[in-house]
Structure formats: structure tokens, C-alpha cells
Coordinates of C-alpha atoms in Angstrom, one line a residue:
X1 CA 13.6 10.6 35.0
X2 CA 11.3 7.6 34.7
X3 CA 11.0 5.9 31.3
X4 CA 8.4 3.6 29.8
X5 CA 10.0 1.1 27.4
X6 CA 7.7 0.0 24.7
X7 CA 8.7 -3.5 23.5
X8 CA 7.8 -4.3 19.9
X9 CA 10.1 -6.5 17.8
X10 CA 12.8 -6.5 20.4
X11 CA 11.5 -9.2 22.8
X12 CA 14.6 -9.6 24.8
X13 CA 16.7 -8.0 27.5
X14 CA 20.1 -8.6 25.9
X15 CA 21.6 -6.4 23.2
X16 CA 18.5 -4.1 23.2
X17 CA 19.7 -0.5 22.3
X18 CA 16.7 1.5 23.3
X19 CA 16.2 -0.4 26.5
X20 CA 19.9 -0.2 27.5
X21 CA 19.9 3.5 26.9
X22 CA 16.7 4.0 28.9
X23 CA 18.2 2.0 31.9
X24 CA 21.3 4.1 31.7
X25 CA 19.5 7.4 31.7
X26 CA 16.4 6.8 33.9
X27 CA 17.1 7.9 37.4
X28 CA 13.7 6.6 38.6
X29 CA 13.7 3.4 36.7
X30 CA 12.4 1.8 33.5
X31 CA 8.9 0.3 33.2
X32 CA 8.5 -2.5 30.7
X33 CA 5.4 -2.4 28.5
X34 CA 3.9 -4.2 25.6
X35 CA 0.7 -3.4 23.7
X36 CA -0.9 -5.5 21.0
X37 CA -2.7 -3.8 18.1
X38 CA -6.1 -5.2 17.0
X39 CA -5.4 -4.1 13.4
X40 CA -2.4 -6.5 13.4
X41 CA -4.5 -9.5 13.9
X42 CA -7.0 -8.5 11.3
X43 CA -4.4 -8.2 8.5
X44 CA -5.2 -10.6 5.7
X45 CA -1.6 -11.9 5.6
X46 CA -1.4 -12.6 9.3
X47 CA -0.1 -16.1 10.1
X48 CA -1.3 -17.6 13.4
X49 CA 2.0 -19.3 13.7
X50 CA 3.7 -15.9 14.0
X51 CA 1.3 -14.8 16.6
X52 CA 1.9 -17.9 18.6
X53 CA 5.6 -17.3 18.4
X54 CA 5.1 -13.8 19.7
X55 CA 2.9 -15.0 22.6
X56 CA 5.4 -17.6 23.6
X57 CA 8.2 -15.1 23.4
X58 CA 6.3 -12.6 25.5
X59 CA 5.7 -15.3 28.1
X60 CA 9.4 -15.9 28.5
X61 CA 10.2 -12.2 28.4
X62 CA 7.7 -11.6 31.2
X63 CA 9.6 -14.3 33.3
X64 CA 12.9 -12.6 32.7
X65 CA 11.5 -9.2 33.6
X66 CA 10.2 -10.6 36.9
X67 CA 13.7 -11.7 37.7
X68 CA 14.7 -8.1 37.1
X69 CA 12.4 -6.9 39.9
X70 CA 9.5 -5.7 37.7
X71 CA 6.6 -7.1 35.6
X72 CA 5.6 -6.7 32.0
X73 CA 2.7 -4.3 31.7
X74 CA 0.3 -5.4 28.9
X75 CA -2.4 -3.5 26.9
X76 CA -4.5 -4.2 23.9
X77 CA -5.7 -1.4 21.5
X78 CA -4.6 1.4 19.3
X79 CA -1.0 2.2 20.4
X80 CA -1.7 6.0 20.0
X81 CA -4.0 5.5 23.0
X82 CA -2.5 2.7 24.9
X83 CA 1.1 3.9 24.9
X84 CA 0.1 7.4 26.1
X85 CA -2.2 5.9 28.8
X86 CA 0.5 3.6 30.0
X87 CA 3.1 6.4 30.2
X88 CA 0.8 8.5 32.2
X89 CA -0.2 5.7 34.6
X90 CA 3.5 4.8 35.1
X91 CA 4.4 8.4 35.8
X92 CA 6.9 8.3 32.9
X93 CA 8.7 11.4 31.7
X94 CA 9.5 9.6 28.4
X95 CA 8.8 6.6 26.3
X96 CA 11.6 4.6 24.5
X97 CA 11.4 2.2 21.7
X98 CA 13.4 0.7 18.8
X99 CA 12.3 2.0 15.4
X100 CA 10.5 0.0 12.8
X101 CA 11.2 0.4 9.1
X102 CA 8.0 -0.8 7.3
X103 CA 5.8 2.0 5.9
X104 CA 2.7 1.4 7.9
X105 CA 4.7 0.9 11.2
X106 CA 6.7 4.0 10.5
X107 CA 3.4 6.0 10.1
X108 CA 2.1 4.4 13.3
X109 CA 5.2 5.4 15.2
X110 CA 4.9 9.0 14.0
X111 CA 1.3 9.1 15.3
X112 CA 2.3 7.8 18.7
X113 CA 5.3 10.2 18.9
X114 CA 2.9 13.1 18.1
X115 CA 0.4 12.0 20.7
X116 CA 3.2 11.7 23.3
X117 CA 4.6 15.1 22.5
X118 CA 1.1 16.6 22.8
X119 CA 0.8 15.0 26.2
X120 CA 4.1 16.5 27.3
X121 CA 5.9 13.1 27.4
X122 CA 9.3 12.7 25.8
X123 CA 10.1 10.3 23.0
X124 CA 13.4 8.4 22.9
X125 CA 14.0 6.3 19.8
X126 CA 16.9 4.0 18.8
X127 CA 17.9 1.8 15.9
X128 CA 18.1 -2.0 16.5
X129 CA 16.9 -4.4 13.8
X130 CA 19.6 -4.0 11.2
X131 CA 23.4 -3.9 11.1
X132 CA 23.3 -0.7 9.0
X133 CA 20.3 1.7 9.4
X134 CA 18.4 3.1 6.4
X135 CA 20.1 6.2 5.1
X136 CA 23.5 5.4 6.5
X137 CA 24.9 4.4 3.0
X138 CA 24.2 5.9 -0.4
X139 CA 25.6 5.5 -3.8
X140 CA 28.2 7.9 -5.2
X141 CA 25.4 9.9 -6.8
X142 CA 23.6 10.3 -3.5
X143 CA 20.8 7.9 -4.2
X144 CA 19.8 4.7 -2.5
X145 CA 21.4 1.5 -3.6
X146 CA 19.3 -0.8 -5.7
X147 CA 21.9 -3.5 -6.4
X148 CA 23.1 -5.7 -3.5
X149 CA 26.8 -6.0 -4.2
X150 CA 27.7 -2.3 -4.1
X151 CA 25.3 -1.9 -1.2
X152 CA 27.2 -4.7 0.7
X153 CA 30.6 -3.2 -0.1
X154 CA 29.5 0.2 1.2
X155 CA 28.2 -1.4 4.4
X156 CA 31.4 -3.3 4.9
X157 CA 33.1 0.1 5.2
X158 CA 31.2 0.7 8.4
X159 CA 31.9 -1.1 11.7
X160 CA 29.4 -3.6 13.0
X161 CA 28.1 -2.0 16.2
X162 CA 29.1 -3.6 19.5
X163 CA 26.3 -5.6 21.3
X164 CA 24.7 -4.1 24.4
X165 CA 25.0 -5.8 27.7
X166 CA 21.9 -7.5 29.0
X167 CA 19.6 -5.4 31.3
X168 CA 19.4 -6.9 34.8
X169 CA 17.2 -4.3 36.6
X170 CA 13.8 -2.8 35.8
X171 CA 11.4 -0.7 37.9
X172 CA 8.5 -2.0 39.9
X173 CA 5.2 -0.3 39.0
X174 CA 1.5 -0.3 39.6
X175 CA 0.2 -0.7 36.1
X176 CA -2.7 -3.1 35.9
X177 CA -1.7 -6.6 34.9
X178 CA -3.6 -8.2 32.0
X179 CA -3.8 -11.9 31.3
X180 CA -1.8 -13.1 28.3
X181 CA -3.9 -13.5 25.2
X182 CA -4.4 -16.8 23.5
X183 CA -5.0 -17.5 19.8
X184 CA -8.6 -18.4 20.5
X185 CA -9.3 -15.1 22.4
X186 CA -7.7 -13.2 19.5
X187 CA -10.0 -15.0 17.0
X188 CA -7.2 -16.9 15.3
X189 CA -7.2 -20.6 14.5
X190 CA -4.7 -23.0 16.0
X191 CA -1.9 -23.3 13.4
X192 CA -1.5 -26.6 11.6
X193 CA 2.3 -26.3 11.8
X194 CA 4.2 -27.4 14.9
X195 CA 5.2 -24.6 17.3
X196 CA 8.7 -23.1 16.7
X197 CA 10.5 -22.8 20.1
X198 CA 10.3 -19.2 21.0
X199 CA 11.9 -16.7 23.3
X200 CA 15.3 -15.4 24.1
X201 CA 16.6 -18.6 25.6
X202 CA 15.7 -20.7 22.5
X203 CA 17.3 -18.0 20.2
X204 CA 20.5 -18.2 22.2
X205 CA 20.5 -22.0 22.1
X206 CA 20.0 -21.9 18.3
X207 CA 22.9 -19.5 18.0
X208 CA 25.2 -21.7 20.1
X209 CA 24.2 -24.8 18.0
X210 CA 25.0 -22.9 14.8
X211 CA 28.4 -21.8 16.1
X212 CA 29.3 -25.3 17.3
X213 CA 27.9 -27.3 14.3
X214 CA 26.8 -25.2 11.4
X215 CA 29.1 -22.3 10.9
X216 CA 32.0 -24.5 9.8
X217 CA 29.8 -25.8 7.0
X218 CA 27.9 -22.6 6.1
X219 CA 30.0 -21.4 3.2
X220 CA 29.9 -24.7 1.4
X221 CA 26.6 -26.3 2.4
X222 CA 24.1 -23.6 3.2
X223 CA 22.2 -24.2 -0.1
X224 CA 21.5 -27.9 0.7
X225 CA 18.2 -28.2 2.5
X226 CA 19.1 -31.4 4.3
X227 CA 22.4 -30.1 5.7
X228 CA 22.5 -28.7 9.2
X229 CA 24.5 -25.7 8.0
X230 CA 22.1 -22.7 8.6
X231 CA 21.5 -20.7 11.7
X232 CA 17.6 -21.1 11.9
X233 CA 17.6 -17.6 13.5
X234 CA 15.2 -15.9 11.0
X235 CA 12.2 -15.8 13.3
X236 CA 14.4 -14.6 16.2
X237 CA 15.8 -11.8 14.1
X238 CA 12.3 -11.0 12.9
X239 CA 10.8 -10.6 16.4
X240 CA 14.0 -9.6 18.2
X241 CA 14.4 -12.5 20.5
X242 CA 18.1 -12.1 19.7
X243 CA 20.0 -9.0 18.6
X244 CA 21.6 -8.8 15.1
X245 CA 24.8 -7.4 16.6
X246 CA 25.0 -10.3 19.0
X247 CA 24.6 -12.8 16.1
X248 CA 27.2 -11.1 13.9
X249 CA 29.8 -10.6 16.6
X250 CA 29.4 -14.2 17.8
X251 CA 30.3 -15.4 14.4
X252 CA 33.2 -13.0 14.0
X253 CA 34.5 -13.9 17.4
X254 CA 34.4 -17.6 16.5
X255 CA 36.4 -16.9 13.3
X256 CA 39.0 -15.0 15.4
X257 CA 39.4 -18.1 17.5
X258 CA 39.5 -20.5 14.5
X259 CA 40.8 -19.1 11.2
X260 CA 39.2 -22.0 9.3
X261 CA 35.9 -20.4 10.0
X262 CA 36.8 -17.1 8.3
X263 CA 35.4 -17.8 4.8
X264 CA 32.2 -19.2 6.3
X265 CA 31.8 -16.3 8.6
X266 CA 32.4 -13.8 5.8
X267 CA 29.6 -15.5 3.8
X268 CA 27.3 -15.6 6.8
X269 CA 27.6 -11.9 7.5
X270 CA 27.1 -11.2 3.8
X271 CA 23.8 -13.1 4.0
X272 CA 22.8 -11.1 7.1
X273 CA 23.4 -8.0 4.9
X274 CA 20.8 -9.3 2.4
X275 CA 18.3 -8.8 5.2
X276 CA 19.5 -5.2 5.6
X277 CA 19.4 -4.6 1.9
X278 CA 15.7 -5.6 1.5
X279 CA 14.8 -3.5 4.5
X280 CA 16.6 -0.5 2.9
X281 CA 14.8 -1.1 -0.4
X282 CA 11.4 -1.1 1.4
X283 CA 12.4 2.1 3.3
X284 CA 13.4 4.0 0.2
X285 CA 10.8 2.5 -2.2
X286 CA 7.7 1.8 -0.2
X287 CA 5.7 1.1 -3.3
X288 CA 7.3 -2.4 -3.4
X289 CA 5.0 -3.5 -0.6
X290 CA 2.1 -3.5 -3.2
X291 CA 3.7 -3.8 -6.6
X292 CA 6.8 -4.4 -8.6
X293 CA 9.8 -2.3 -8.0
X294 CA 10.0 -1.8 -11.7
X295 CA 6.5 -0.6 -12.5
X296 CA 6.6 -1.9 -16.1
X297 CA 6.3 -5.4 -14.6
X298 CA 3.0 -4.6 -13.1
X299 CA 1.7 -5.0 -16.6
X300 CA 2.6 -8.7 -16.8
X301 CA -0.3 -10.8 -18.0
X302 CA -0.2 -13.7 -15.5
X303 CA -1.8 -16.8 -17.1
X304 CA -1.8 -19.2 -14.2
X305 CA -5.0 -20.7 -12.9
X306 CA -6.4 -21.1 -9.4
X307 CA -6.1 -24.8 -9.8
X308 CA -2.4 -24.4 -10.5
X309 CA -2.0 -22.2 -7.4
X310 CA -3.8 -24.7 -5.3
X311 CA -1.6 -27.6 -6.5
X312 CA 1.5 -25.5 -5.6
X313 CA 0.2 -24.4 -2.2
X314 CA -0.7 -27.9 -1.2
X315 CA 2.5 -29.5 -2.4
X316 CA 1.0 -31.7 -5.2
X317 CA 2.6 -30.3 -8.3
X318 CA 4.3 -33.5 -9.3
X319 CA 7.8 -31.9 -9.0
X320 CA 9.2 -33.4 -5.8
X321 CA 11.5 -30.6 -4.7
X322 CA 8.7 -28.1 -5.0
X323 CA 6.2 -30.4 -3.2
X324 CA 8.7 -31.1 -0.4
X325 CA 9.2 -27.3 0.1
X326 CA 5.5 -26.5 0.2
X327 CA 4.8 -29.4 2.6
X328 CA 7.6 -28.3 4.9
X329 CA 6.0 -24.8 5.0
X330 CA 2.6 -26.2 6.0
X331 CA 4.1 -28.6 8.6
X332 CA 6.6 -26.2 10.2
X333 CA 6.0 -22.6 9.2
X334 CA 9.5 -22.5 7.8
X335 CA 11.3 -23.4 4.5
X336 CA 14.9 -23.6 3.6
X337 CA 16.1 -20.5 1.7
X338 CA 17.2 -22.4 -1.4
X339 CA 13.9 -24.1 -1.6
X340 CA 12.1 -20.8 -1.2
X341 CA 13.8 -19.6 -4.4
X342 CA 12.9 -22.9 -6.2
X343 CA 9.2 -22.8 -5.3
X344 CA 9.0 -19.1 -6.0
X345 CA 10.5 -19.5 -9.4
X346 CA 8.2 -22.4 -10.1
X347 CA 5.0 -20.5 -9.2
X348 CA 5.9 -17.5 -11.2
X349 CA 7.8 -18.9 -14.2
X350 CA 6.4 -22.4 -14.5
X351 CA 2.8 -21.9 -13.4
X352 CA 2.8 -18.2 -14.5
X353 CA 1.0 -17.1 -11.3
X354 CA 1.4 -13.6 -10.0
X355 CA 4.2 -13.4 -7.5
X356 CA 2.0 -11.4 -5.1
X357 CA -0.1 -14.5 -4.5
X358 CA 2.9 -16.5 -3.5
X359 CA 4.2 -13.7 -1.4
X360 CA 0.9 -13.5 0.5
X361 CA 0.7 -17.3 0.9
X362 CA 4.2 -17.2 2.5
X363 CA 3.2 -14.4 4.9
X364 CA 0.1 -16.4 5.9
X365 CA 2.2 -19.4 6.9
X366 CA 5.7 -18.4 7.7
X367 CA 6.7 -18.1 11.4
X368 CA 9.6 -15.8 10.2
X369 CA 7.4 -13.9 7.7
X370 CA 8.9 -10.4 7.3
X371 CA 7.5 -7.9 4.8
X372 CA 10.9 -6.6 3.5
X373 CA 12.7 -10.0 3.3
X374 CA 9.7 -11.9 1.9
X375 CA 8.8 -9.2 -0.6
X376 CA 12.4 -8.8 -1.7
X377 CA 12.9 -12.6 -2.1
X378 CA 9.7 -12.9 -4.2
X379 CA 10.5 -10.0 -6.4
X380 CA 14.0 -11.4 -6.9
X381 CA 12.6 -14.7 -8.0
X382 CA 10.0 -13.2 -10.2
X383 CA 12.5 -10.8 -11.8
X384 CA 10.5 -7.7 -10.9
X385 CA 12.5 -6.2 -8.2
X386 CA 15.8 -4.5 -7.4
X387 CA 18.9 -6.6 -7.9
X388 CA 16.5 -9.1 -9.4
X389 CA 17.4 -12.3 -11.1
X390 CA 17.0 -11.6 -14.8
X391 CA 13.5 -12.6 -16.1
X392 CA 15.1 -15.1 -18.4
X393 CA 16.8 -17.0 -15.4
X394 CA 14.3 -19.7 -14.7
X395 CA 15.1 -22.5 -12.2
X396 CA 14.6 -26.0 -13.5
X397 CA 12.9 -27.8 -10.6
X398 CA 14.4 -31.2 -11.6
X399 CA 18.0 -30.1 -11.9
X400 CA 17.7 -28.0 -8.8
X401 CA 16.5 -31.0 -6.9
X402 CA 19.3 -33.2 -8.3
X403 CA 21.9 -30.6 -7.5
X404 CA 20.9 -29.6 -4.0
X405 CA 19.2 -32.8 -2.8
X406 CA 21.1 -35.5 -4.7
X407 CA 20.7 -38.1 -2.0
X408 CA 17.0 -37.3 -1.7
X409 CA 17.1 -36.8 2.1
X410 CA 14.9 -33.6 1.9
X411 CA 12.4 -34.9 -0.6
X412 CA 12.0 -38.3 1.1
X413 CA 11.3 -36.5 4.4
X414 CA 8.5 -34.4 3.1
X415 CA 7.3 -36.7 0.3
X416 CA 7.3 -40.1 2.0
X417 CA 5.3 -41.7 -0.8
X418 CA 8.5 -41.5 -2.8
X419 CA 10.8 -43.0 -0.2
X420 CA 11.6 -46.2 -2.1
X421 CA 12.1 -44.5 -5.4
X422 CA 15.8 -44.7 -6.5
X423 CA 17.9 -41.5 -6.4
X424 CA 18.2 -41.6 -10.2
X425 CA 14.5 -41.1 -10.6
X426 CA 13.5 -39.3 -7.4
X427 CA 13.4 -35.8 -8.9
X428 CA 11.6 -36.8 -12.1
X429 CA 9.4 -39.8 -11.1
X430 CA 7.4 -39.6 -14.3
X431 CA 10.5 -40.6 -16.2
X432 CA 11.0 -43.8 -14.2
X433 CA 10.3 -47.1 -16.0
X434 CA 7.0 -48.7 -14.9
X435 CA 8.8 -51.6 -13.2
X436 CA 10.9 -49.2 -11.1
X437 CA 7.7 -47.3 -10.1
X438 CA 6.0 -50.5 -9.2
X439 CA 8.8 -51.7 -7.1
X440 CA 8.8 -48.4 -5.2
X441 CA 5.1 -48.6 -4.7
X442 CA 4.5 -45.4 -6.7
X443 CA 1.4 -45.1 -8.9
X444 CA 1.5 -41.8 -10.7
X445 CA -1.8 -40.0 -10.6
X446 CA -2.8 -41.9 -7.5
X447 CA 0.0 -42.1 -4.8
X448 CA 1.9 -39.2 -6.3
X449 CA 0.7 -36.7 -8.9
X450 CA 1.7 -36.3 -12.5
X451 CA 3.5 -33.0 -13.2
X452 CA 0.9 -30.2 -13.4
X453 CA 2.9 -28.6 -16.3
X454 CA 5.7 -29.4 -18.6
X455 CA 8.7 -27.3 -17.5
X456 CA 10.1 -26.9 -21.0
X457 CA 6.8 -25.6 -22.4
X458 CA 6.2 -23.3 -19.5
X459 CA 9.7 -21.9 -19.7
X460 CA 9.0 -20.7 -23.2
X461 CA 5.6 -19.3 -22.1
X462 CA 7.3 -17.4 -19.3
X463 CA 9.9 -15.9 -21.6
X464 CA 7.2 -14.8 -24.1
X465 CA 5.2 -13.3 -21.2
X466 CA 8.1 -11.3 -19.9
X467 CA 9.3 -10.3 -23.3
X468 CA 5.9 -8.6 -24.0
X469 CA 6.6 -6.3 -21.0
X470 CA 10.2 -5.8 -21.9
X471 CA 9.3 -4.8 -25.4
X472 CA 11.7 -7.4 -26.7
X473 CA 11.0 -9.7 -29.6
X474 CA 10.3 -13.3 -28.6
X475 CA 9.1 -16.2 -30.6
X476 CA 5.7 -17.2 -29.2
X477 CA 4.8 -20.8 -28.9
X478 CA 3.2 -22.1 -32.0
X479 CA 1.7 -25.3 -30.5
X480 CA -2.0 -25.8 -31.2
X481 CA -4.3 -26.8 -28.4
X482 CA -4.2 -30.4 -29.8
X483 CA -0.5 -30.4 -29.7
X484 CA -0.4 -29.2 -26.2
X485 CA -3.0 -31.9 -25.3
X486 CA -0.7 -34.5 -26.9
X487 CA 2.2 -33.3 -24.8
X488 CA 0.1 -33.5 -21.7
X489 CA -0.8 -37.1 -22.6
X490 CA 3.0 -37.9 -22.8
X491 CA 3.4 -36.7 -19.3
X492 CA 0.6 -39.0 -18.1
X493 CA 2.2 -41.9 -19.8
X494 CA 5.4 -41.3 -17.9
X495 CA 7.5 -40.1 -20.9
X496 CA 8.0 -36.8 -19.1
X497 CA 8.8 -33.2 -20.0
X498 CA 12.0 -32.1 -21.7
X499 CA 14.6 -30.6 -19.4

């Protein structure tokens, strides 16, 4: 048997279930193959930084495959056509791949499988991207879980699969070689963000750094954006430059060697399961890709303006922790998870902008942008999804900054115009006395913006907006336009919003 392995979001040779099974079973070798789909690049939420990460990862994968005695065959076009054509050209009896779980990709895979079957070519599929595959756990009533904690507990009753050994031998072939694409040839602009080191070797290096330096701090410091306590493996797990089993078992093995790591490892694996949870939600409830999990929330009357959205997207809201997060995103293609929650809450519940606009903005800029995780996070913050934060839970951007960036290391990195502002005023510069602002070189409205909204006022607006949908009684704001204008004037004078 000769097998064509179709690489997708499994850009590695280590811990690759479908590839390992193919190598084990193929008596005439495994041919490595990758095809890019033009519709992928035309998607409105495609981030050039993600495409660059894939191209760089493919380049490293190609080098590893050459050391295995083969070469990575490349194609560009509709996979229904390119996969079948490659299988025929390679003389393959079957095609193997690791399954995807997003609705459109599942539909694509079914079309490819049907075309292969019609051509008399076998299909061999495996699960890879999650610790627990969709459908493996259900509630006591036989329905999918829609709350994380019981989902997690059910998953913890299953063993974490053992990682697969790295593949070391692949088959030579005569498939025509194609030149690697570039962003320019794909019609994509060069990203403004710096490249994120891609490929299997960088993923492994990040894992080793985390085990050596971050895991021992994870349980206590993972919410602090300036602390080196997180794995930074999100893009690697998204595109499969490292296997989820390898990551989980590496942490568990470290905890076996050092029992002080046990509580940190437990928390780390629990956070990995959030990724599983959101993927299961998307699998079972595909409508969340386009609207609220709870359909009643699609009736929310979002009152935010385009100008408010632009201020948020560009990191000039006047709330330092929000601005720092949005600037980090633009500069790096990444954002710390705690800050993602803060900026998402701010957009939806302070600026009253539809969560879908924020979700799309993230997908257009994140190197680790993943439909299930991104959608799940945004719906959690907006209070519209499964296991969502209650709609009345609204993050205060000032107190969040003071709690998770007390020394201001994160804010000062991304908002350097506030560098000299004392810690006591860093997260609410409009409340600083004029002399303090002057000594710090901060001129509100010039070197750093006034707050675009008053958090206290917007909180009440948000509660009223959500209460309309919930059918609850809520006291609407009774401020007249003149009173609201007077409150805005106070902000401009530095008296600041209530907290």
C-alpha cells in the first residue's frame, strides 16, 4: 500500500496521528503533500500574519521531510481536485489526514472524501487537534455539554492519549515540485506585526522554555501580562507545529519529577481543555460561527459608533490597559489572554459595539486566530455564549489594570507616552493632578487621549441594553443630553469617571 498524507493543520513530523498510522501501514511508503486553497486567502477575516506563519512553518517542514528521504509535494487549488490529482500522480492507494472540526472545513473534507472514493482511492482519517475528540463525552441526558466545568470533569475521566513518535522516513516520489508561495504572490499585504517564529523547532523551543521557566509560575501568575508564566504555544497548537498530546504529557512528566509543579500543571491542562471545550461547542452548535449561542442575544441593540470602534482598534481609548492590549495586537499579532478578556469586555460593554466586530478584528490580526477559541472567548466576554460570563459581569478597565499590571510594566511597554506617570495614576491618567501630568510629560488630549467614554455611565447603559433582551426590568438612564455633555466635560478637565 502507498499512502498520500495530506498535511493541513498538522505541520510537523512528531506526534502526528494520521501520519504515524500511514507510515506504519504503508508497505510502499508515504508521500507528503500540502495544498493551499484559494478560498482561504479570500476570506474577509484572513490575517496575513497567519499566512506568513504557515508559509514559514511549511518551509521548515519541507526541510525536515528532505532529511527523511522525500520532498513535500505542493499544490494550489480546490482540494477536491488537487488531492485527487496528487493521489493519482503518486500512485497512492489511499489518502490520510487529521480531521478538522470547523463547519466549513468539515464540509470540505466530506467533499474530498467523496471524490476520492469515486476515484477508487481509500480515505484514512484520524483525530489530532484536541485532547478529547467531539462526541467522546456527553452529559448525563445524552446531550453536548454547554458549561465548561462539567465538561472538564467528564474529560478528566478519560486518559490523555500518548504522543506518537516522530516519523523519520518518508517515500521519494516524482510529483512536480512547486515554488513556495509568498504573501505578495498570494495578493496579501506584508503584515505590520513582527514575524512570530514558526515551525516545529520553534514550537519545541517554546515548550522547553515554558517547562523550564513558566510552568512553576503558571497557576499563580498566568493572568499577569508582564509575567513570563504562559506557554506562548497558541499559534503552534492552532497550526499543529506541535502536538497537543506532546504538550500535555510534557507538563505532566515535569510534575511527576517535581511535585511542586503539580498545582500549576493541573491548571495548565485545565486551560488546554478550554480549547477543547470551545471546539466541541462549535462542532455541536455550528450556528455560533455567525451568531449568538443564545439566539435571544442576536436582538441586542448595539449602540456603539464606528468612531468608538476605531478608537478601540487603534489603541486610543484613553484607558491604558485597553490601549496597551490593542497596540500589542497590532505590533505582534498576539495578545495576553487576560488582556483579551479586558478589551473584549470594553468593546461590548463600555463601547456597546457588537461582539462580532471585535471577533472579526481579532481574526484579521491574530497569528493564533482560531475560529472556535476566538468565537468562544468573544461570546464569553459578551455574555452571549455557552458558559458565558453573566451579562451583568462587566470588567472595570481601571481596576483590571491596577490588579493585573500594578507595576505598570505592560502598559509602559505598549504605551510609552505614559512611561513617567507614577503607578498610582498610570491606569487612570485623567485623575492625575495637573502637576503630576506635567512632570510626566503627559498632555491629555494631545500626547495621550482623554477616555472615549465614562465607564460608570456605559456600565449602566450596557445593563439596560442587556436587560431589554433578557426581559428584565432595568432602570434606564435618566440623564439628559446636556447632563451627559457636562459629564464629558468633567472627563476633559481631568476629573475622571466614577469607578
